[in-house]
CSV table of C-alpha atoms in Angstrom, one decimal:
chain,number,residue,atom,x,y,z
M,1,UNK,CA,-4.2,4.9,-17.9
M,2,UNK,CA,-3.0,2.8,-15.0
M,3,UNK,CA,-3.6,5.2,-11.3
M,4,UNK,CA,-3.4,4.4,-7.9
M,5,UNK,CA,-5.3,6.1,-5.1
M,6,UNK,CA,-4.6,6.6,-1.3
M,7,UNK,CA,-7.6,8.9,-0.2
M,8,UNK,CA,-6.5,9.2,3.2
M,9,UNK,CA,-3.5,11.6,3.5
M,10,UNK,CA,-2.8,10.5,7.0
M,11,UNK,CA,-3.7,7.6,9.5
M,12,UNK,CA,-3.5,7.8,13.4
M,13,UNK,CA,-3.2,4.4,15.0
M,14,UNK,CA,-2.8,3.9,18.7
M,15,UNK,CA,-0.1,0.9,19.5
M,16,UNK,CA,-1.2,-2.1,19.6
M,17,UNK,CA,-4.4,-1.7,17.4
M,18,UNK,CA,-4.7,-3.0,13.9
M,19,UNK,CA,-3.9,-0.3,11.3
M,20,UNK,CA,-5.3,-0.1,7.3
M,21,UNK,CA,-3.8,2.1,5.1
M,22,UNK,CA,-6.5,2.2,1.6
M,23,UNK,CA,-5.4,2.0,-1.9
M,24,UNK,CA,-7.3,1.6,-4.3
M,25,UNK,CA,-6.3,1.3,-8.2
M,26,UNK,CA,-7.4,1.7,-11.7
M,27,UNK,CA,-6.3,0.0,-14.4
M,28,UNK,CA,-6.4,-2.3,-17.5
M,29,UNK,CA,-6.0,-5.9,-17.6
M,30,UNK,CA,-4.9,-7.7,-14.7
M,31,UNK,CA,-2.9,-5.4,-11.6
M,32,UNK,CA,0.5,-5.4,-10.2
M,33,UNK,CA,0.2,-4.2,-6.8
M,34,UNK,CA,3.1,-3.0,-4.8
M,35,UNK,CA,3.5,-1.4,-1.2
M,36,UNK,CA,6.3,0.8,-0.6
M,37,UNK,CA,7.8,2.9,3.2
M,38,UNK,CA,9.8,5.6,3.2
M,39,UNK,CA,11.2,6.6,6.4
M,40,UNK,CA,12.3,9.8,7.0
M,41,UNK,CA,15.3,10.6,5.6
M,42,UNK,CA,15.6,7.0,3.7
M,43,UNK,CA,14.9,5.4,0.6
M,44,UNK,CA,11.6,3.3,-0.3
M,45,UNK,CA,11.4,-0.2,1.0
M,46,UNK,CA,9.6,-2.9,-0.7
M,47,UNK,CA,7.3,-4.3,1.7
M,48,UNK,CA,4.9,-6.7,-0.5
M,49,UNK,CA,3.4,-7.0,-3.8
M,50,UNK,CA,0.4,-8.7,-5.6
M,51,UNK,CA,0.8,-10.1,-8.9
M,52,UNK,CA,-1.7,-13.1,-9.0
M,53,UNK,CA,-2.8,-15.8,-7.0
M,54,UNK,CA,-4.2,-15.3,-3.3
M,55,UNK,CA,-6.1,-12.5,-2.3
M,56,UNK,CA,-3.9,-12.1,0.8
M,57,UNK,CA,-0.5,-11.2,0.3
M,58,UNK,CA,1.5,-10.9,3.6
M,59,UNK,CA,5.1,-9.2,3.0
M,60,UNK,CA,7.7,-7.8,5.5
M,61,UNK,CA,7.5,-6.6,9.2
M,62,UNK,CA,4.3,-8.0,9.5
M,63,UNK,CA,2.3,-5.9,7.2
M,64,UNK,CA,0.0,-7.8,4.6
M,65,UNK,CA,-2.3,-6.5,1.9
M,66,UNK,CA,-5.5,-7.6,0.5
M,67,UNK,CA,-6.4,-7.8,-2.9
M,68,UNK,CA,-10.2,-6.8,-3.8
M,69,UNK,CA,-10.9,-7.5,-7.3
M,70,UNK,CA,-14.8,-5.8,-7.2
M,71,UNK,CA,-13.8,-3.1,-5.0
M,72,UNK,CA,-10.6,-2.1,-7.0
M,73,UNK,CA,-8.7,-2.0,-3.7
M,74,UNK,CA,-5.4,-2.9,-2.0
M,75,UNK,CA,-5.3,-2.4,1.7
M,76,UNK,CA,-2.5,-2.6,3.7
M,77,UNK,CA,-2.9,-3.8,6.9
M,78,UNK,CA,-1.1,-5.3,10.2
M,79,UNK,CA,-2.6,-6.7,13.3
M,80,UNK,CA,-0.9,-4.7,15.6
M,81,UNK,CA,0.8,-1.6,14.9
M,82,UNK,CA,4.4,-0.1,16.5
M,83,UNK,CA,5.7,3.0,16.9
M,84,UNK,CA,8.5,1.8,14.6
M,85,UNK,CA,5.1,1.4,11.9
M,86,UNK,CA,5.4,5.7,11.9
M,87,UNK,CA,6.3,6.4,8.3
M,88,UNK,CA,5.2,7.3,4.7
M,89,UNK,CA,3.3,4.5,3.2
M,90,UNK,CA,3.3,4.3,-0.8
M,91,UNK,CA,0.8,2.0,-2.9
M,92,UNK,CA,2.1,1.9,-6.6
M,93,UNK,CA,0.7,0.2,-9.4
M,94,UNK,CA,3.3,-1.4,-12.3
M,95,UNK,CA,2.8,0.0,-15.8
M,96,UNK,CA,3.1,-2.5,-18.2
M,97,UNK,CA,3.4,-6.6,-18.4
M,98,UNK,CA,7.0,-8.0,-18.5
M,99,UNK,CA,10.1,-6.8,-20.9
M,100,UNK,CA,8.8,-6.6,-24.1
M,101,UNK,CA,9.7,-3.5,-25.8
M,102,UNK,CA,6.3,-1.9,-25.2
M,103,UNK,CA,6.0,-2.2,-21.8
M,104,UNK,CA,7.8,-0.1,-19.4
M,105,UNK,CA,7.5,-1.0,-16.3
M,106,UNK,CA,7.2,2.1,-14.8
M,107,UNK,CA,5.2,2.2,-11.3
M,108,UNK,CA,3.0,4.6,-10.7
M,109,UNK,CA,2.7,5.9,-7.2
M,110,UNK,CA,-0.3,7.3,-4.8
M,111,UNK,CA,0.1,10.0,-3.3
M,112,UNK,CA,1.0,8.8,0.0
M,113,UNK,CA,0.0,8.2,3.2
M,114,UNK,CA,1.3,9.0,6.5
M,115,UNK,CA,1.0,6.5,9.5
M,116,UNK,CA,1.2,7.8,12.9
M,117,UNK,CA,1.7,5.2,15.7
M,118,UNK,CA,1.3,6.7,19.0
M,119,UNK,CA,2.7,4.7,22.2
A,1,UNK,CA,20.3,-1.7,2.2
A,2,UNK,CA,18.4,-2.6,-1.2
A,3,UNK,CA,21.8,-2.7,-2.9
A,4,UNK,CA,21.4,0.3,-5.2
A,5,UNK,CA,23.4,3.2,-4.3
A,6,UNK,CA,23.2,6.4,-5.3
A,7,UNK,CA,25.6,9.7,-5.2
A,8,UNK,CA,25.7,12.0,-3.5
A,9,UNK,CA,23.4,11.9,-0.9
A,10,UNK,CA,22.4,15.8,-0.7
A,11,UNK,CA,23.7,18.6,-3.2
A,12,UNK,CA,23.1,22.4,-3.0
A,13,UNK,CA,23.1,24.5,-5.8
A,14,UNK,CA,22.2,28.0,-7.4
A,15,UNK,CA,19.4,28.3,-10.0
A,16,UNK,CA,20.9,28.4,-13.5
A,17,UNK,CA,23.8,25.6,-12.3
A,18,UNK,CA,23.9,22.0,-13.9
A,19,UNK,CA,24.2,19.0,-12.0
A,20,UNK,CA,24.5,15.4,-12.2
A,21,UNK,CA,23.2,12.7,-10.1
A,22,UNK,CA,24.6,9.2,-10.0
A,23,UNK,CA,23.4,5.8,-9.8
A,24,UNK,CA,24.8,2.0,-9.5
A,25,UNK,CA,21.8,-0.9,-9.6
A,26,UNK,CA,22.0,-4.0,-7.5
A,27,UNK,CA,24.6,-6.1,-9.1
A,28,UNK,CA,23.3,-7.5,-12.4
A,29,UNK,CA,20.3,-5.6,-12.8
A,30,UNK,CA,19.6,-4.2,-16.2
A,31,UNK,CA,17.1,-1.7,-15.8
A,32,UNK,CA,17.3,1.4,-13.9
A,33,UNK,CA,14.5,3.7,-13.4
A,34,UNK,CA,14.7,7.5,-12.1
A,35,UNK,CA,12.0,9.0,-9.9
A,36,UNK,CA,11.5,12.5,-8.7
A,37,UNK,CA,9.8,13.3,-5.3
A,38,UNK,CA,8.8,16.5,-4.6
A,39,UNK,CA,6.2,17.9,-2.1
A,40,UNK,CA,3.5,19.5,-5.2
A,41,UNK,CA,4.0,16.4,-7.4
A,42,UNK,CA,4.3,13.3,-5.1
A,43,UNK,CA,6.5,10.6,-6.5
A,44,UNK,CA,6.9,10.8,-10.5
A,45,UNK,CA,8.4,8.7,-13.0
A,46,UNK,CA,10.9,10.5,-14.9
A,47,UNK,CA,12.7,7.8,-17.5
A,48,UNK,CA,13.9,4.3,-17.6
A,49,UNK,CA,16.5,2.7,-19.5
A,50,UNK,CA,17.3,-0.9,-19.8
A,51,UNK,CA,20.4,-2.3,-20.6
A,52,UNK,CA,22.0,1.1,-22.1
A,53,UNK,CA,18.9,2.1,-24.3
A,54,UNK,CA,16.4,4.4,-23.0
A,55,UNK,CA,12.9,2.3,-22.4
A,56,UNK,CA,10.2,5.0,-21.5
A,57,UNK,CA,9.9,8.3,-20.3
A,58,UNK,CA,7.8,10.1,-18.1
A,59,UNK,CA,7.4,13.6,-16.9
A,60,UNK,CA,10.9,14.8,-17.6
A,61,UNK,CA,11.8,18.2,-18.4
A,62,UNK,CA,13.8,18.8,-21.4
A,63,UNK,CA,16.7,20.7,-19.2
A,64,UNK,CA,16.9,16.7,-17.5
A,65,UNK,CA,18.6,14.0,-19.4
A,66,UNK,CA,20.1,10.9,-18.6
A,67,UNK,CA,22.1,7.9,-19.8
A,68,UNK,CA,23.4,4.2,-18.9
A,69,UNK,CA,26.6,3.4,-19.4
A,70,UNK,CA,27.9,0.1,-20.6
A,71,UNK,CA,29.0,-1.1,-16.8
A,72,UNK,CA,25.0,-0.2,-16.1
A,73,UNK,CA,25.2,2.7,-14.0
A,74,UNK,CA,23.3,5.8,-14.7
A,75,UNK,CA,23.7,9.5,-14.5
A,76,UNK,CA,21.0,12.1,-14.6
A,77,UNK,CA,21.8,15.5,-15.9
A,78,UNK,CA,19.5,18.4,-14.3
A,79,UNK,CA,20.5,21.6,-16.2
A,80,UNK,CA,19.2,25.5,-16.0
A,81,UNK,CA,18.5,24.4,-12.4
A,82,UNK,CA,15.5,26.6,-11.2
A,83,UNK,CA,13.9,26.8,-7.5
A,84,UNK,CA,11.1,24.2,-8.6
A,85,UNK,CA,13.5,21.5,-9.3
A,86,UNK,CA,14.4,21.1,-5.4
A,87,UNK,CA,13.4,17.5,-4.8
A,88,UNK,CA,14.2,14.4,-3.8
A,89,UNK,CA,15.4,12.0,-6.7
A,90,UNK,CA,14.9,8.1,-6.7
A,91,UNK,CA,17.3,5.8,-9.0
A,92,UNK,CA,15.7,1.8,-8.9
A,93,UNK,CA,16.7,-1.0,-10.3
A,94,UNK,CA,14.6,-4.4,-11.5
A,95,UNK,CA,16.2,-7.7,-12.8
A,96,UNK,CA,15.6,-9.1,-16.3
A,97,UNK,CA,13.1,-11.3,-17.6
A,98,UNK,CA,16.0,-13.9,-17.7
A,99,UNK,CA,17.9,-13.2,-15.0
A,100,UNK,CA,15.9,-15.8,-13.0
A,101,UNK,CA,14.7,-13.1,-10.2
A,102,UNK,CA,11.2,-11.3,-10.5
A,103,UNK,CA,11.4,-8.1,-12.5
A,104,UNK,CA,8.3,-6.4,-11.0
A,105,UNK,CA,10.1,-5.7,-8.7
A,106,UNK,CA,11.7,-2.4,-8.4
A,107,UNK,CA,14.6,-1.9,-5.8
A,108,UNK,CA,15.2,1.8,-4.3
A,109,UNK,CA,18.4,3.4,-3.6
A,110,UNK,CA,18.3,6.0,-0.7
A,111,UNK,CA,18.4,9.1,-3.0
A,112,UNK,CA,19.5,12.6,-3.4
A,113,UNK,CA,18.4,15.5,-2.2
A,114,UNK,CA,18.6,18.7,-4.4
A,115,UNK,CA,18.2,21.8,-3.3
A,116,UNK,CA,18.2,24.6,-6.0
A,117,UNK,CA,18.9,27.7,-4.2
């Protein structure tokens, strides 16, 4: 069964420094990789994804990810972290190849990680 | 705004009540996924359906049902409400494979917020 895993359940950055949020995934056949925030009170917001191709995958607000094929792992990262950066961080994993009737394409969520940015 | 809206935003209840939840995808998106978030289980996968039919299922209760209608909105039906079922609960949306957009990915409407009293 496809899993995801964030082991850390929250991350203290001061502002300014470089933050890395760990994921790290199990599955079957080739990954899809997704990074998801949820600010308080809102929905989740797609911030990038990994689906083939280079290892480094840079996505929204200046957050990028990298893709570690022998270490199972999809870090988020960002050179220089905000205040703004403070919020729930989600790594997910997509069940399931395209629409074909067996696959769902579910995601399957860690468990979350909470980034705290402090001025 | 990812373009999926959901109603209503928060809704109080009493245990034993039924409920439904409501979501429109992004324009022209077939599938639409339900989530549930809640502070014991994290974020859960309860059941998709794409283009009317029902695609998968997760970890739904049996009291929780749900349907698309032929405009491609969805409702989720919570019934026999108990305490446990206070959450928050996700609706996404994806494109098709022939729409021309990438269906991995999944597009998040802001949610809504039950509280089972």
């Amino acid at each position: 069964a496809q899993s995801v895993a964030q082991p850390e359940d929250q991350v203290n950055v001061a502002e300014g420094n470089p933050l890395t949020v760990k994921c790290t995934y199990s599955v079957s056949g080739n990954p899809y990789l997704f990074w998801y925030v949820q600010y308080p009170n809102r929905g989740l917001q797609f911030l990038l994804k990994y689906i083939t191709g280079d290892n480094l995958v840079k996505g929204s607000y200046g957050f990028e990810a990298e893709f570690n094929k022998s270490q199972t792992s999809f870090h988020l990262k960002k050179p220089s972290a905000l205040v703004s950066d403070s919020a729930l961080y989600f790594c997910a994993v997509r069940d399931g190849f395209g629409q074909g009737s067996s696959n769902t394409g579910k995601l399957i969520f860690g468990q979350g990680t909470t980034l705290q940015v402090k001025p | 705004d990812s373009g999926v809206t959901q109603t209503p935003k928060h809704l109080i209840t009493a245990t034993g009540q039924r409920v439904t939840l409501r979501c429109s995808p992004r324009s022209g998106d077939l599938s639409v996924y339900w989530y549930q978030q809640s502070l014991d289980q994290g974020l859960q996968f309860l059941i998709q359906y794409y283009n009317g039919e029902e695609r998968a299922k997760g970890n739904i209760l049996e009291r929780f049902s749900a349907q698309q209608f032929p405009d491609l909105h969805s409702e989720l039906n919570l019934s026999s409400l108990e305490l446990g079922d206070s959450a928050l609960y996700f609706c996404a949306s994806s494109a098709s494979a022939t729409s021309g957009r990438s269906y991995n990915d999944q597009f998040f409407g802001p949610g809504t917020r039950l509280t089972v009293l």
